Short mmCIF file of C-alpha atoms in Angstrom, two decimals:
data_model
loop_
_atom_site.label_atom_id
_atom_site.label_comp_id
_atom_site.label_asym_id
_atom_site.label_seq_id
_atom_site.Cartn_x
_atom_site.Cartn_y
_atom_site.Cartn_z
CA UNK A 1116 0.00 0.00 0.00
CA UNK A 1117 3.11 2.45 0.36
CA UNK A 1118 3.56 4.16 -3.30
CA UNK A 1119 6.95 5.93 -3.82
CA UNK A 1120 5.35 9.34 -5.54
CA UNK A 1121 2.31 10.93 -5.53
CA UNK A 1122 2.46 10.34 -8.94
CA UNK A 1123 1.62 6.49 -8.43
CA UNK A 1124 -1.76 7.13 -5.28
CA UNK A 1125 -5.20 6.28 -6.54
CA UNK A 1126 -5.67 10.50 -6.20
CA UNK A 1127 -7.26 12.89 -7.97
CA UNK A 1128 -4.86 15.68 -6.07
CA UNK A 1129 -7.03 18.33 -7.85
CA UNK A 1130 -7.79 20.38 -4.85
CA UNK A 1131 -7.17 20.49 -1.05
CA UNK A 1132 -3.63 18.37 -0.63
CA UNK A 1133 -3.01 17.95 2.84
CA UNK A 1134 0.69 16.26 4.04
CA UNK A 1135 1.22 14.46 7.17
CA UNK A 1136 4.84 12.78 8.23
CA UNK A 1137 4.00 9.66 10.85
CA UNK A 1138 5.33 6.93 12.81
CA UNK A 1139 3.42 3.98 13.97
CA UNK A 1140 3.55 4.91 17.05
CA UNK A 1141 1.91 8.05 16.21
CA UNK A 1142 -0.90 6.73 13.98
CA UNK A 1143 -3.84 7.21 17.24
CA UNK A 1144 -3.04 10.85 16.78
CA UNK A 1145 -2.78 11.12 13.48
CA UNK A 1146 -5.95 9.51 13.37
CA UNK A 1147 -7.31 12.29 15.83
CA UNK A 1148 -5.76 15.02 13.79
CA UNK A 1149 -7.90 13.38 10.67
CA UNK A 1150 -11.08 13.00 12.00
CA UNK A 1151 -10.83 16.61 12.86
CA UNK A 1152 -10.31 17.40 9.06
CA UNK A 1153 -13.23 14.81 7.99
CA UNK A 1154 -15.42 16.66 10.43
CA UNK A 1155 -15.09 20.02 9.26
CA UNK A 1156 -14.74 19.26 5.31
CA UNK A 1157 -16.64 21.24 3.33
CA UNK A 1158 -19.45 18.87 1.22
CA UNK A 1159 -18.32 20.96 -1.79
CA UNK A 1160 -14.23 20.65 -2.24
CA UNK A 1161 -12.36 17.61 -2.44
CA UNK A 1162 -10.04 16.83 0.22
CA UNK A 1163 -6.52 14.56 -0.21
CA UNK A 1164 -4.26 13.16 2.41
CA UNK A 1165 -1.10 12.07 2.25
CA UNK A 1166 0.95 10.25 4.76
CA UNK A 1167 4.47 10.46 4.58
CA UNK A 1168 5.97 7.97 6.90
CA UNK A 1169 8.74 4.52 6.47
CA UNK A 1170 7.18 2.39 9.21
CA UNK A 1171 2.80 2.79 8.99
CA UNK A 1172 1.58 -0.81 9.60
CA UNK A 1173 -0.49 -2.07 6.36
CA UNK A 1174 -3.19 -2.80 9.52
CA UNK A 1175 -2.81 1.20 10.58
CA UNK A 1176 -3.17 2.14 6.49
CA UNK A 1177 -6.34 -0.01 6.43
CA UNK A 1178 -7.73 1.37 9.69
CA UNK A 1179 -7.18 5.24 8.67
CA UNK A 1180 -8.58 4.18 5.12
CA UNK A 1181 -11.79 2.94 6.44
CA UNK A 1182 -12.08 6.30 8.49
CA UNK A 1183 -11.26 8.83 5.98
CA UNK A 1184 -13.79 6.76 3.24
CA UNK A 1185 -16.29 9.38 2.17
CA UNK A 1186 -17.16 11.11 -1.31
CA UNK A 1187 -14.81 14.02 -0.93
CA UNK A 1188 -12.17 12.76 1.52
CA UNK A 1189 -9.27 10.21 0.43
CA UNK A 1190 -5.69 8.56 1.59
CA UNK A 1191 -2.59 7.63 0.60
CA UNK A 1192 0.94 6.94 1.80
CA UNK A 1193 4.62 7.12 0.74
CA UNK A 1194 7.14 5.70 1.84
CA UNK A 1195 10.65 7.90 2.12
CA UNK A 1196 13.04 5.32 2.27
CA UNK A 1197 14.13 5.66 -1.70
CA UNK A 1198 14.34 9.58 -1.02
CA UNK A 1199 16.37 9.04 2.17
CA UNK A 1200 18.41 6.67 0.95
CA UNK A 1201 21.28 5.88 3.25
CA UNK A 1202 21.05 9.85 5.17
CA UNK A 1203 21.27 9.40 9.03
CA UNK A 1204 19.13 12.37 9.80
CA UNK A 1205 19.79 14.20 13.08
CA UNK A 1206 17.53 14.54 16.02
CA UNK A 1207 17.33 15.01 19.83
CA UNK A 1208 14.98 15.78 22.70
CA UNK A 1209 11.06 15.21 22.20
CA UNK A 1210 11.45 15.43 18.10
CA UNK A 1211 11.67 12.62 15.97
CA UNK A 1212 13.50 11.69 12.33
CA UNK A 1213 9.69 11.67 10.71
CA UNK A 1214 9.94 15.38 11.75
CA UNK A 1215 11.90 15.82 8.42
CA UNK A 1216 9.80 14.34 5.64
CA UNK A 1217 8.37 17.51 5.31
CA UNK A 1218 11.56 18.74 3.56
CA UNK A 1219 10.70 15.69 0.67
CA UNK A 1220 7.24 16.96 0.15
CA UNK A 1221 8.35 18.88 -3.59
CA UNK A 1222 10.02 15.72 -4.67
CA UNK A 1223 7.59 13.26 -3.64
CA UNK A 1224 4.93 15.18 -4.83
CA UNK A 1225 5.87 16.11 -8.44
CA UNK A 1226 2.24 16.22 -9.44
CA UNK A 1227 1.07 18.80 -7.22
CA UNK A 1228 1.83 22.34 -6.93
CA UNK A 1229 0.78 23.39 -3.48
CA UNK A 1230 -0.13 21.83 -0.24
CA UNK A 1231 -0.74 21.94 3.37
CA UNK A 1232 1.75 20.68 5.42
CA UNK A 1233 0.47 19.72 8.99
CA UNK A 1234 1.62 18.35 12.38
CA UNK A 1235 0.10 15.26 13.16
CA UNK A 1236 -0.24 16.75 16.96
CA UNK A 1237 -2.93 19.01 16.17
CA UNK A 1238 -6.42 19.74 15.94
CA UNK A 1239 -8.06 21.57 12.87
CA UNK A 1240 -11.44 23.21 13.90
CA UNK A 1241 -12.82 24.48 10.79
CA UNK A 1242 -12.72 23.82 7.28
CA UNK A 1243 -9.45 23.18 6.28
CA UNK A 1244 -9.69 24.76 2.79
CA UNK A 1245 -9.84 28.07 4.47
CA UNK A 1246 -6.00 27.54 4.83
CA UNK A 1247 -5.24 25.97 1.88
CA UNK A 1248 -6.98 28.80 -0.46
CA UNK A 1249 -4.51 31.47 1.38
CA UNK A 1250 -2.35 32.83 -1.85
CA UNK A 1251 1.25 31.97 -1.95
CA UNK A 1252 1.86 33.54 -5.23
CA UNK A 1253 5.89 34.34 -5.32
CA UNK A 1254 6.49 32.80 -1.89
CA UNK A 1255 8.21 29.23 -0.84
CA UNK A 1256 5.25 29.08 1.81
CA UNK A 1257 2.53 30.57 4.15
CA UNK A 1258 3.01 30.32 8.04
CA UNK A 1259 2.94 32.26 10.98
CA UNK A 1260 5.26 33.60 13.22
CA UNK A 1261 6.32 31.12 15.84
CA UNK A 1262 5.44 33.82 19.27
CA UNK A 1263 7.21 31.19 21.38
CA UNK A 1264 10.58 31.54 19.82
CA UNK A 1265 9.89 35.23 19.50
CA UNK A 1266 9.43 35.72 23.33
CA UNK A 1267 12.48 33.46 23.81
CA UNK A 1268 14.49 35.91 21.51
CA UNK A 1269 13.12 38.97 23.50
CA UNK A 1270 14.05 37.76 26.70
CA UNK A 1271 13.10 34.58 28.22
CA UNK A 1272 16.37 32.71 26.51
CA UNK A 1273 19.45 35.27 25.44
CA UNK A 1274 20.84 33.04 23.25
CA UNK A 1275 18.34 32.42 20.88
CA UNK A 1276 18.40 35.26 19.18
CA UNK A 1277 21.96 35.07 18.44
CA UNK A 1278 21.93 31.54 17.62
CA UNK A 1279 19.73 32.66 14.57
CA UNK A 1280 21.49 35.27 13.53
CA UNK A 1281 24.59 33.96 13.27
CA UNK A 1282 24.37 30.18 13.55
CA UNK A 1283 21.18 30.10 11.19
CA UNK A 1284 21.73 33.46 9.31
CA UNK A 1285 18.44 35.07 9.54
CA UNK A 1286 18.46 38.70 8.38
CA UNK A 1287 15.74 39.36 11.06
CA UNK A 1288 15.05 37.11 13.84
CA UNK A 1289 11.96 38.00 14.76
CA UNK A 1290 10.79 36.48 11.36
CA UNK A 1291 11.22 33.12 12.49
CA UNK A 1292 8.17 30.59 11.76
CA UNK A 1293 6.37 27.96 13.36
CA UNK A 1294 6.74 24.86 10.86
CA UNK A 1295 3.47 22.63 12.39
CA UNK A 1296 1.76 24.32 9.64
CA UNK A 1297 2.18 25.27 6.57
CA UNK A 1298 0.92 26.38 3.14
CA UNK A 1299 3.55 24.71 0.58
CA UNK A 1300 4.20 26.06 -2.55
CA UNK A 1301 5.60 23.28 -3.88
CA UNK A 1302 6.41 24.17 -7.42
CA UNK A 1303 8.46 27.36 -6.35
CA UNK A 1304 10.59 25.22 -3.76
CA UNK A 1305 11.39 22.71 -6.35
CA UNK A 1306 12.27 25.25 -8.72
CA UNK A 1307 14.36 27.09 -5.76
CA UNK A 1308 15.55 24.37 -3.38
CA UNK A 1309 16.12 20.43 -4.22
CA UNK A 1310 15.76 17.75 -1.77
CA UNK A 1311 19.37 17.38 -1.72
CA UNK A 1312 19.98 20.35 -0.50
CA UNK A 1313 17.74 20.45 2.25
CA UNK A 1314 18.67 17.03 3.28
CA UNK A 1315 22.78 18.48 3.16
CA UNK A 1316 21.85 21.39 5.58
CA UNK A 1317 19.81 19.35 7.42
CA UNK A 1318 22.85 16.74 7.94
CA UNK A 1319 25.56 19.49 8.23
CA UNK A 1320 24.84 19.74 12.51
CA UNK A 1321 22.79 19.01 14.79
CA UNK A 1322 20.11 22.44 14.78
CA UNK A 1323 18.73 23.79 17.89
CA UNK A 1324 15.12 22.93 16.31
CA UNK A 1325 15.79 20.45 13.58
CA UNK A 1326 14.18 20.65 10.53
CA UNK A 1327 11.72 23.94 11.84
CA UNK A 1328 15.51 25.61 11.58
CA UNK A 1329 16.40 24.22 8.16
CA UNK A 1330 12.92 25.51 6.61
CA UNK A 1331 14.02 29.05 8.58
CA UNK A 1332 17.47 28.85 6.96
CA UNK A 1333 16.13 28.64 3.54
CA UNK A 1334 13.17 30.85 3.74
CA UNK A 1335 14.90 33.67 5.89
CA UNK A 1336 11.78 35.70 6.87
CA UNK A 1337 10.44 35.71 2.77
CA UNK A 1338 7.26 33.92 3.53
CA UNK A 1339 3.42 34.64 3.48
CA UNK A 1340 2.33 35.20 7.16
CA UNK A 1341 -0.75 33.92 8.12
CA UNK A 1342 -2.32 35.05 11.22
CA UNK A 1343 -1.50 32.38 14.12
CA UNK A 1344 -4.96 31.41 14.95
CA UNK A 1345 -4.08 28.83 12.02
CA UNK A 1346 -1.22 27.68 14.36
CA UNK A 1347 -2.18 28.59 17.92
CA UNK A 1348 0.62 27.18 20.07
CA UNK A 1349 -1.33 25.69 23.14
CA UNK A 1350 -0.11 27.52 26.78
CA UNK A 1351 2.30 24.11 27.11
CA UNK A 1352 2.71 23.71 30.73
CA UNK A 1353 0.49 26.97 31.46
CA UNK A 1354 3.47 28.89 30.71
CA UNK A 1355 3.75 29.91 27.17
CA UNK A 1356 1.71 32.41 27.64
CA UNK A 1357 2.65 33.85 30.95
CA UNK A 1358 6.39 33.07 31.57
CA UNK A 1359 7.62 32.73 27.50
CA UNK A 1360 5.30 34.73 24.87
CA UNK A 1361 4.93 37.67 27.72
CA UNK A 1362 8.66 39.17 26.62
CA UNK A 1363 7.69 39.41 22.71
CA UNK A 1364 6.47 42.49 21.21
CA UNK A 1365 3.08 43.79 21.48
CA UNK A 1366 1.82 42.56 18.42
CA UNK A 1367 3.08 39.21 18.74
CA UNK A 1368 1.58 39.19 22.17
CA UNK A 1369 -2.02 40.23 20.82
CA UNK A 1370 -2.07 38.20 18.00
CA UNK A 1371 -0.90 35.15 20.57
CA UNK A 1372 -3.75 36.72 22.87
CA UNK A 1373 -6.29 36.24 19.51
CA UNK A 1374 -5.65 33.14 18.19
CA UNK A 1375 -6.14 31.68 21.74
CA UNK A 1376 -9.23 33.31 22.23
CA UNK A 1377 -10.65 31.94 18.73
CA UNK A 1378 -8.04 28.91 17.41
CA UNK A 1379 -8.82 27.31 13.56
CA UNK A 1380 -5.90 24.98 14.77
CA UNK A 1381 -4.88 24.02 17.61
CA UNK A 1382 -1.42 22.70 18.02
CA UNK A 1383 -0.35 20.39 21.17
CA UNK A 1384 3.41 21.62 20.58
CA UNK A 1385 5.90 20.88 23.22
CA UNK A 1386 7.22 18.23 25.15
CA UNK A 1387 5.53 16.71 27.73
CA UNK A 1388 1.94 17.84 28.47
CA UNK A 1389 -0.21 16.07 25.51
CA UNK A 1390 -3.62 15.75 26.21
CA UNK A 1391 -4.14 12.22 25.87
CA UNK A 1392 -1.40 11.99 28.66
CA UNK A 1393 -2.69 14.98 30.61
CA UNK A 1394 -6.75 15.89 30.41
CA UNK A 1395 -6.30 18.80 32.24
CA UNK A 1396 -3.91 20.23 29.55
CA UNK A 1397 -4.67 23.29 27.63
CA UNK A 1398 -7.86 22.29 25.03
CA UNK A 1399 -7.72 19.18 26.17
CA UNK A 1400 -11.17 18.66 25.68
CA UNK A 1401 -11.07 19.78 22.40
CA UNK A 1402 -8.76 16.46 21.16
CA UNK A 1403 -10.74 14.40 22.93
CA UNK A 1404 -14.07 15.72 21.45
CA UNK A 1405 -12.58 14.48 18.30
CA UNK A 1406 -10.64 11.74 19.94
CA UNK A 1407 -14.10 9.91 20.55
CA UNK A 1408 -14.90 9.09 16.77
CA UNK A 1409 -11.40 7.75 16.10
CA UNK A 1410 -10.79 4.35 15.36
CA UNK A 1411 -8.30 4.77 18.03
CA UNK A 1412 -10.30 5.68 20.98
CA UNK A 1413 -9.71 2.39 22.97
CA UNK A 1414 -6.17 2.66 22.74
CA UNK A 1415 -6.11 6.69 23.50
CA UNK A 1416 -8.13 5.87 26.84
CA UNK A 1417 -5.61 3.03 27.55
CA UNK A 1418 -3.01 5.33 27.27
CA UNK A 1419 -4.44 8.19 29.45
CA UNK A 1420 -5.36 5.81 31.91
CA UNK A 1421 -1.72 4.11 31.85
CA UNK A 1422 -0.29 7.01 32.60
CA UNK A 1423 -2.65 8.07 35.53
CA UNK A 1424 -2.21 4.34 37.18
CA UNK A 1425 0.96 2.92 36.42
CA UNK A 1426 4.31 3.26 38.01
CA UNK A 1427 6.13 4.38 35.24
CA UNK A 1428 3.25 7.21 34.57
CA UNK A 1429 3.35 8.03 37.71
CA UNK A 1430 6.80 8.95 37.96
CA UNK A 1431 6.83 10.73 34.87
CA UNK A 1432 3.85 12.95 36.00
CA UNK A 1433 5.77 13.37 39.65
CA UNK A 1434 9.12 14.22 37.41
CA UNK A 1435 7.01 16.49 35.32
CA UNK A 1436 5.51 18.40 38.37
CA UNK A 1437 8.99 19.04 39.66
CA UNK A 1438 10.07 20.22 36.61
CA UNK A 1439 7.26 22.24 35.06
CA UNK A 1440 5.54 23.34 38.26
CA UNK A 1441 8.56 23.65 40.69
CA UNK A 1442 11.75 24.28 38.87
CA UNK A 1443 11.04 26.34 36.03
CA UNK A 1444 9.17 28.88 38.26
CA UNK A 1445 11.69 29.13 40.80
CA UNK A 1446 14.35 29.74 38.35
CA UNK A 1447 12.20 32.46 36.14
CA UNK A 1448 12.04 34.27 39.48
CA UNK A 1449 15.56 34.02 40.47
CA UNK A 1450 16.69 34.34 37.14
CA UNK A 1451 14.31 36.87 35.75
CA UNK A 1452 13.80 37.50 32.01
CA UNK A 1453 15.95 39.51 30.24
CA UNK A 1454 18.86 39.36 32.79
CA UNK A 1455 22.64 38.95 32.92
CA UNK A 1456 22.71 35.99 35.52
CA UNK A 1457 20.01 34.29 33.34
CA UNK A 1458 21.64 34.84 30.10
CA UNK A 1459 25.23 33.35 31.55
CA UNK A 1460 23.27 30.57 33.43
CA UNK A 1461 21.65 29.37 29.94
CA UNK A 1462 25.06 30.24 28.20
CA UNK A 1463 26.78 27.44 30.34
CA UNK A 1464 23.43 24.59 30.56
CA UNK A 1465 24.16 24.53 26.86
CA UNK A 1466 27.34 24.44 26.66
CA UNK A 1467 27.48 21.09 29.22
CA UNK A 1468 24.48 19.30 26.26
CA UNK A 1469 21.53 20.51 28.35
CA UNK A 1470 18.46 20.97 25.87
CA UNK A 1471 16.34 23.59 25.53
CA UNK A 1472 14.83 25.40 28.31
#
């Protein structure tokens, strides 16, 4: 059932194109993320998913199959192993290798010129094809600004903002997008950028946020924004909005403050607090208002109620209380934003191989 181009899926690919990169271990929220899109799909556009992934299960293909099967809704997957090749791709902390198939998406889709790109931790609460009909007309893509990355340059982590100016180049910072969503333009990046060279700056070091950075690299700040109620970055931790996206500038603060008062997607981004591991995470209740017409709803409940009962759970949440609830606090009020002490502090956690704060 895995095809090696778009070129060879049982497709029409002559409207809404929607790209997904998965794991098998991801598939129950993939499937989430899907029925979300099924849900809200208009009755008159025709909608097309593709899964890139190397490891789907022909029994997960069958299963999402069955629940995407409508009139106007379709599936199909491709496998990136011929595109890969032998490339060890590099990744660390929460993120995975599948986080990189995005950069294949012009080459493996040859046939089509434009697509949406999506997380597969997300929710979409309105009609996809809102997105997708956003012009991209002489841009490489559509996305918004990423206001977590912004409030770490202005502030809450001194040496981001250096490390993309002069590790990742950008010409401005502050123009630095969240890649969870996006509106491809897939013929201009083919014509502008192969999937060799993405792959070789993808492979050159280890980047602070993987392939999100690479995209960045490339683009530097020449992109269609979209406002980021398209991408609203859920308060991870209930601190992204308080502790993190408080330093940006106004603007990216009120457009943060907007797309969280009325989301079209909702993105569980961070590591951590997901909401079928943590219910009383932020919109929560909106996954699992989807969550209960997936094909996966057994195993989503299993989960949640794994890690509410077992030992191993159980440790993780206490670990995740110290850390979130206890620790991070403490130090933002020690160490307050914007500071010397915190600036040198971060300075040397990196430079021992701590991750990102």
């Amino acid at each position: 059932m895995l095809a090696s181009s778009s070129v060879d899926l049982d497709l029409p690919l002559n409207d809404v194109v929607i790209v997904f990169a998965c794991s098998e271990n991801f598939v129950p929220y993939l499937s989430v993320a899907i029925q979300s899109i099924v849900d809200n799909a208009g009755a008159t556009r025709r909608y097309d998913i593709i899964v890139l992934t190397r490891n789907i299960s022909p029994a997960s293909m069958i299963t999402l199959t069955r629940q995407t099967k409508s009139d106007n809704v379709g599936i199909g997957f491709l496998d990136v192993d011929a595109a890969l090749g032998d490339v060890e791709l590099p990744y660390h902390g929460h993120f995975r290798p599948e986080t990189y198939f995005r950069l294949l998406a012009p080459s493996l889709l040859p046939n089509v010129d434009k697509a949406i790109y999506l997380d597969s931790d997300l929710i979409v609460d309105v009609d996809v094809a809102e997105l997708y009909d956003v012009d991209v007309e002489g841009y490489p893509l559509a996305a918004t600004r990423d206001a977590d990355t912004i409030g770490q340059i202005d502030g809450y982590d001194a040496t981001v903002g250096p490390y993309l100016a002069y590790e990742l180049g950008m010409d401005d910072p502050h123009d630095y997008f969240q890649a969870g969503v996006l509106v491809m333009n897939l013929a201009e990046l083919r014509r502008t950028v192969s999937a060799e060279r993405f792959l070789e700056i993808a492979t050159e070091r280890s980047w602070r946020w993987n392939d999100q950075d690479v995209l960045n690299k490339v683009v530097n700040g020449h992109y269609r924004r979209v406002h980021m109620r398209w991408n609203y970055l859920v308060d991870w931790q209930r601190l992204r909005r308080t502790h993190i996206v408080t330093n940006a500038p106004a603007d990216v603060r009120g457009e943060y403050a907007e797309a969280c008062e009325k989301p079209c997607i909702v993105h569980f981004a961070g590591p951590d607090n997901r909401p079928w591991l943590y219910p009383d995470a932020d919109r929560a209740g909106l996954f699992w208002r989807y969550a209960m017409r997936s094909p996966y709803l057994d195993e989503l409940r299993g989960q949640l109620e794994e890690s509410r009962a077992s030992a191993t759970g159980l440790a993780k949440r206490a670990q995740v209380i110290v850390l979130y609830r206890a620790l991070m606090p403490a130090f933002d009020k020690t160490c307050p934003a914007g500071t010397r002490r915190r600036a040198t502090l971060i300075r040397g956690y990196m430079k021992v191989g701590g991750g990102n704060l």
